[in-house]
Amino acid sequence: MKSSYIPFLQCYRLLCVVLCAGLSVMPAVQAELNSEPRTKPMQMPSFKISYVPPNVGAPTRRVGAGTRGKVCNEANMISESFKIVALGPVMTGYTLSAQPVLYWSINQAVQGDFIFTINPLSSDAEAFSLYEPLLDETRQLSLQAGIHAFKLSDYAIELKTKQEYEWSVTLVCDNKMPSLNLSATGSIQRIAPSQGLLAQIKSTSEQQQPYLYARSGIWYEALQSLSQLIENVPDSRQLKKIRHNLLQQEKLDLPIHY
C-alpha cells in the first residue's frame, strides 16, 4: 500500500502558492476600486450661455431704481447706493409657464414693506395698463443682499397666453407719498411652446435645460432652471458664473457671487 503523504504535501504546497498570489493581487484591486469616484460630479457644458431674444419688436420695458433722496435712507436704514433690479431682459421676456418665478435683486440688506404687482398691458405699446391689476401684494420682508425669487404659484393667479404683463417690485419708503418709493419693473409674456420645443425639453437633462431655454428665447425659464440648479448646489461657483454670464447679456451686471 502506497503512502498518501507525498500527494498530500504537494496539494498543500499548491494551495499555499494560490493563496499567496491572491493576497498579493487584492491590494492592487482595492486601490483601483478606491481610485474610481463613487458618483460622477454634475457636468455643465460651458460657462458661456447664449440668450437669443425673441424678435418681438417691443420697446424697452425694464426699469431699475436707486434711492431717491434721504426719505428711503432714513426709513429703511439703507445707503444712497441702494438698488432694486428686476431680473428681466431689456425687451419683453418670454415664459412657458402660467405661474413662472420672477427674480429680482438688491445690493444691500434691507428690512421693510415690499409691494409686488403684475399688470396686464394694453396692445398699444406706448400706453399704460388699462386693466385691473392681476396682483397687488404687500409683504413685510427682511432680506440680505442678493437675488430673490417671487413665485406666482404662491397666489391664485395665472398668466394668459398672448398677453403682455408688467411686473414690479417696490420698496415702500413713504406710505403717504408713493412717488418716493423705490421700484423696479420688468415685462413678461406667456407663449405656447411648439411640439418640437416640448420634445426637446423632455429629452434634455436638467443641467442642459438652461442652454435650451436661452437659445430658444425663453428668458424666464432659462433663469429659473439655472437658479434651481444653484439652489441644489449653493456652493457651485461654476453655476453662478453661468448665471452671471446670462444676466450680463441683458445688461444686468450683478456681483458674480450672487
Short mmCIF file of C-alpha atoms in Angstrom, two decimals:
data_model
loop_
_atom_site.label_atom_id
_atom_site.label_comp_id
_atom_site.label_asym_id
_atom_site.label_seq_id
_atom_site.Cartn_x
_atom_site.Cartn_y
_atom_site.Cartn_z
CA MET A 1 0.00 0.00 0.00
CA LYS A 2 1.44 3.32 -1.11
CA SER A 3 1.69 6.19 1.32
CA SER A 4 -0.62 9.20 0.71
CA TYR A 5 1.77 11.58 2.45
CA ILE A 6 3.57 12.80 -0.72
CA PRO A 7 0.40 13.71 -2.71
CA PHE A 8 -0.96 15.47 0.36
CA LEU A 9 2.24 17.51 0.71
CA GLN A 10 2.12 18.51 -2.96
CA CYS A 11 -1.51 19.69 -2.62
CA TYR A 12 -0.63 21.67 0.47
CA ARG A 13 2.23 23.46 -1.33
CA LEU A 14 -0.03 24.26 -4.32
CA LEU A 15 -2.68 25.72 -2.02
CA CYS A 16 -0.11 27.97 -0.36
CA VAL A 17 1.06 29.29 -3.73
CA VAL A 18 -2.51 30.14 -4.78
CA LEU A 19 -3.30 31.91 -1.51
CA CYS A 20 -0.13 33.98 -1.63
CA ALA A 21 -0.81 35.05 -5.20
CA GLY A 22 -4.35 36.06 -4.30
CA LEU A 23 -3.24 38.09 -1.31
CA SER A 24 -0.68 39.95 -3.42
CA VAL A 25 -3.33 40.90 -6.01
CA MET A 26 -6.02 42.12 -3.57
CA PRO A 27 -4.29 45.38 -2.50
CA ALA A 28 -3.87 46.40 -6.15
CA VAL A 29 -7.53 45.68 -6.92
CA GLN A 30 -8.69 47.54 -3.83
CA ALA A 31 -6.51 50.53 -4.72
CA GLU A 32 -8.03 50.65 -8.20
CA LEU A 33 -11.56 50.50 -6.78
CA ASN A 34 -10.79 53.26 -4.32
CA SER A 35 -9.40 55.45 -7.09
CA GLU A 36 -12.70 55.39 -9.02
CA PRO A 37 -15.24 58.05 -7.99
CA ARG A 38 -18.38 56.74 -6.36
CA THR A 39 -20.58 59.33 -8.06
CA LYS A 40 -19.97 61.43 -11.11
CA PRO A 41 -19.94 65.20 -10.49
CA MET A 42 -22.57 67.31 -12.23
CA GLN A 43 -21.21 68.45 -15.57
CA MET A 44 -22.31 71.70 -17.22
CA PRO A 45 -21.39 72.13 -20.89
CA SER A 46 -19.82 75.59 -20.72
CA PHE A 47 -19.67 78.87 -18.82
CA LYS A 48 -20.91 80.54 -21.98
CA ILE A 49 -24.67 80.52 -22.39
CA SER A 50 -26.27 82.33 -25.33
CA TYR A 51 -29.60 84.08 -24.91
CA VAL A 52 -31.35 84.72 -28.23
CA PRO A 53 -34.04 87.39 -27.67
CA PRO A 54 -37.32 86.83 -29.48
CA ASN A 55 -37.94 89.20 -32.36
CA VAL A 56 -40.96 90.92 -30.82
CA GLY A 57 -40.08 94.47 -31.78
CA ALA A 58 -41.22 95.74 -28.38
CA PRO A 59 -39.76 98.85 -26.76
CA THR A 60 -37.61 98.71 -23.67
CA ARG A 61 -39.71 97.73 -20.66
CA ARG A 62 -37.25 97.11 -17.83
CA VAL A 63 -36.73 99.92 -15.36
CA GLY A 64 -34.36 99.80 -12.40
CA ALA A 65 -34.37 102.01 -9.33
CA GLY A 66 -31.92 103.64 -6.98
CA THR A 67 -32.55 105.72 -3.90
CA ARG A 68 -34.46 109.00 -4.13
CA GLY A 69 -33.32 111.48 -1.55
CA LYS A 70 -32.98 110.74 2.14
CA VAL A 71 -36.52 109.51 2.83
CA CYS A 72 -35.83 105.87 1.99
CA ASN A 73 -32.37 106.02 3.56
CA GLU A 74 -33.78 107.07 6.91
CA ALA A 75 -36.94 104.95 6.85
CA ASN A 76 -35.27 101.71 5.79
CA MET A 77 -31.72 102.35 7.01
CA ILE A 78 -30.10 101.92 3.60
CA SER A 79 -27.35 103.88 1.90
CA GLU A 80 -27.73 106.10 -1.14
CA SER A 81 -26.25 103.38 -3.35
CA PHE A 82 -29.14 101.00 -2.68
CA LYS A 83 -30.67 99.48 -5.82
CA ILE A 84 -33.53 97.17 -6.73
CA VAL A 85 -33.20 95.41 -10.08
CA ALA A 86 -35.85 93.39 -11.89
CA LEU A 87 -34.04 90.46 -13.50
CA GLY A 88 -35.84 90.54 -16.80
CA PRO A 89 -34.43 91.16 -20.27
CA VAL A 90 -34.31 94.62 -21.81
CA MET A 91 -37.13 93.66 -24.17
CA THR A 92 -40.20 91.73 -23.07
CA GLY A 93 -39.17 88.27 -21.87
CA TYR A 94 -40.98 85.04 -22.69
CA THR A 95 -42.20 82.31 -20.36
CA LEU A 96 -43.91 78.98 -21.00
CA SER A 97 -45.47 78.82 -17.55
CA ALA A 98 -48.81 80.11 -16.29
CA GLN A 99 -47.12 80.65 -12.92
CA PRO A 100 -43.46 81.48 -13.54
CA VAL A 101 -40.90 82.52 -10.96
CA LEU A 102 -39.81 86.17 -11.18
CA TYR A 103 -36.34 87.12 -9.95
CA TRP A 104 -35.06 90.42 -8.64
CA SER A 105 -32.04 91.60 -6.70
CA ILE A 106 -30.97 94.12 -4.08
CA ASN A 107 -27.39 95.20 -3.41
CA GLN A 108 -27.80 95.79 0.34
CA ALA A 109 -29.57 94.12 3.23
CA VAL A 110 -32.90 95.78 3.98
CA GLN A 111 -35.99 95.39 6.11
CA GLY A 112 -39.30 96.92 5.11
CA ASP A 113 -42.55 96.61 3.18
CA PHE A 114 -42.34 95.44 -0.41
CA ILE A 115 -45.15 95.72 -2.94
CA PHE A 116 -45.35 93.16 -5.75
CA THR A 117 -47.59 93.96 -8.71
CA ILE A 118 -48.48 92.33 -12.01
CA ASN A 119 -50.46 94.37 -14.51
CA PRO A 120 -51.79 93.33 -17.92
CA LEU A 121 -50.67 95.78 -20.60
CA SER A 122 -52.75 97.10 -23.45
CA SER A 123 -51.91 96.20 -27.03
CA ASP A 124 -50.71 99.77 -27.58
CA ALA A 125 -47.00 99.57 -26.80
CA GLU A 126 -46.88 103.20 -25.70
CA ALA A 127 -49.94 103.11 -23.47
CA PHE A 128 -50.09 102.36 -19.78
CA SER A 129 -52.06 99.41 -18.48
CA LEU A 130 -55.81 99.75 -18.99
CA TYR A 131 -56.73 96.68 -16.98
CA GLU A 132 -57.24 95.79 -13.34
CA PRO A 133 -54.03 94.55 -11.66
CA LEU A 134 -53.61 90.80 -11.71
CA LEU A 135 -51.72 91.07 -8.43
CA ASP A 136 -51.08 93.80 -5.87
CA GLU A 137 -49.47 92.26 -2.80
CA THR A 138 -47.64 93.91 0.11
CA ARG A 139 -45.22 91.83 2.17
CA GLN A 140 -43.00 92.76 5.09
CA LEU A 141 -39.57 91.29 4.44
CA SER A 142 -36.11 91.21 5.95
CA LEU A 143 -33.65 90.42 3.17
CA GLN A 144 -29.94 90.04 2.58
CA ALA A 145 -28.19 91.42 -0.49
CA GLY A 146 -28.51 89.09 -3.45
CA ILE A 147 -31.03 87.54 -5.82
CA HIS A 148 -34.55 86.85 -4.59
CA ALA A 149 -37.50 84.96 -6.08
CA PHE A 150 -41.17 85.80 -6.33
CA LYS A 151 -43.28 82.73 -7.11
CA LEU A 152 -46.64 83.21 -8.78
CA SER A 153 -47.58 79.70 -7.64
CA ASP A 154 -47.95 81.15 -4.13
CA TYR A 155 -51.02 83.03 -5.37
CA ALA A 156 -54.20 82.01 -7.16
CA ILE A 157 -53.22 83.76 -10.38
CA GLU A 158 -52.16 82.63 -13.84
CA LEU A 159 -50.73 84.42 -16.85
CA LYS A 160 -52.69 84.13 -20.08
CA THR A 161 -51.03 83.43 -23.39
CA LYS A 162 -50.74 86.23 -25.96
CA GLN A 163 -50.97 88.81 -23.16
CA GLU A 164 -48.08 91.01 -22.10
CA TYR A 165 -47.68 91.89 -18.43
CA GLU A 166 -45.62 94.37 -16.48
CA TRP A 167 -44.37 93.21 -13.10
CA SER A 168 -42.76 95.33 -10.42
CA VAL A 169 -41.08 95.17 -7.04
CA THR A 170 -41.35 98.28 -4.86
CA LEU A 171 -39.72 99.14 -1.55
CA VAL A 172 -42.08 101.37 0.43
CA CYS A 173 -40.32 104.48 1.70
CA ASP A 174 -43.32 106.68 2.46
CA ASN A 175 -46.91 105.40 2.61
CA LYS A 176 -48.28 108.90 2.09
CA MET A 177 -46.08 109.74 -0.88
CA PRO A 178 -45.78 106.76 -3.25
CA SER A 179 -43.60 108.82 -5.58
CA LEU A 180 -40.80 108.46 -3.03
CA ASN A 181 -40.93 104.67 -3.13
CA LEU A 182 -38.27 102.68 -4.99
CA SER A 183 -39.47 100.44 -7.81
CA ALA A 184 -38.00 98.16 -10.45
CA THR A 185 -40.10 96.78 -13.29
CA GLY A 186 -39.86 94.13 -15.95
CA SER A 187 -42.17 92.72 -18.59
CA ILE A 188 -43.23 89.19 -19.37
CA GLN A 189 -45.36 87.34 -21.89
CA ARG A 190 -46.51 83.75 -21.78
CA ILE A 191 -46.30 81.83 -25.04
CA ALA A 192 -47.44 78.36 -26.08
CA PRO A 193 -44.45 76.14 -26.89
CA SER A 194 -44.24 74.27 -30.16
CA GLN A 195 -44.38 70.47 -30.16
CA GLY A 196 -40.76 70.45 -31.26
CA LEU A 197 -39.66 72.53 -28.28
CA LEU A 198 -41.69 70.37 -25.88
CA ALA A 199 -39.98 67.28 -27.24
CA GLN A 200 -36.56 68.90 -26.81
CA ILE A 201 -37.33 69.91 -23.22
CA LYS A 202 -38.48 66.39 -22.39
CA SER A 203 -35.30 64.83 -23.77
CA THR A 204 -32.90 67.37 -22.24
CA SER A 205 -31.26 66.88 -18.84
CA GLU A 206 -31.71 69.41 -16.05
CA GLN A 207 -28.11 70.54 -16.48
CA GLN A 208 -28.65 71.23 -20.18
CA GLN A 209 -32.07 72.88 -19.95
CA PRO A 210 -30.85 76.44 -19.20
CA TYR A 211 -28.96 76.41 -22.51
CA LEU A 212 -32.00 75.11 -24.41
CA TYR A 213 -34.31 77.75 -22.94
CA ALA A 214 -31.80 80.55 -23.53
CA ARG A 215 -31.18 79.80 -27.20
CA SER A 216 -34.95 79.35 -27.68
CA GLY A 217 -35.58 82.87 -26.35
CA ILE A 218 -37.39 81.69 -23.18
CA TRP A 219 -35.75 84.03 -20.67
CA TYR A 220 -37.69 83.31 -17.51
CA GLU A 221 -37.28 79.52 -17.72
CA ALA A 222 -33.59 79.90 -18.57
CA LEU A 223 -33.06 81.96 -15.41
CA GLN A 224 -35.32 79.77 -13.28
CA SER A 225 -33.71 76.48 -14.31
CA LEU A 226 -30.24 77.90 -13.60
CA SER A 227 -31.34 79.32 -10.26
CA GLN A 228 -32.87 75.98 -9.29
CA LEU A 229 -29.57 74.24 -10.01
CA ILE A 230 -27.83 76.80 -7.79
CA GLU A 231 -30.35 76.14 -5.01
CA ASN A 232 -29.46 72.46 -5.22
CA VAL A 233 -25.70 73.18 -5.19
CA PRO A 234 -25.39 76.60 -3.48
CA ASP A 235 -21.58 76.48 -3.31
CA SER A 236 -21.13 75.91 -7.05
CA ARG A 237 -19.03 78.76 -8.44
CA GLN A 238 -19.41 77.28 -11.91
CA LEU A 239 -23.21 77.56 -11.87
CA LYS A 240 -23.06 81.12 -10.54
CA LYS A 241 -20.66 82.07 -13.33
CA ILE A 242 -23.08 80.69 -15.90
CA ARG A 243 -25.97 82.68 -14.41
CA HIS A 244 -23.77 85.77 -14.24
CA ASN A 245 -22.96 85.31 -17.92
CA LEU A 246 -26.66 85.07 -18.79
CA LEU A 247 -27.55 88.22 -16.83
CA GLN A 248 -24.69 90.21 -18.35
CA GLN A 249 -26.07 89.60 -21.84
CA GLU A 250 -29.10 91.71 -20.88
CA LYS A 251 -27.02 94.41 -19.16
CA LEU A 252 -27.71 93.06 -15.69
CA ASP A 253 -24.26 93.41 -14.17
CA LEU A 254 -24.60 91.91 -10.70
CA PRO A 255 -21.80 90.62 -8.45
CA ILE A 256 -20.74 87.18 -9.59
CA HIS A 257 -21.20 85.65 -6.11
CA TYR A 258 -24.96 86.35 -6.13
#
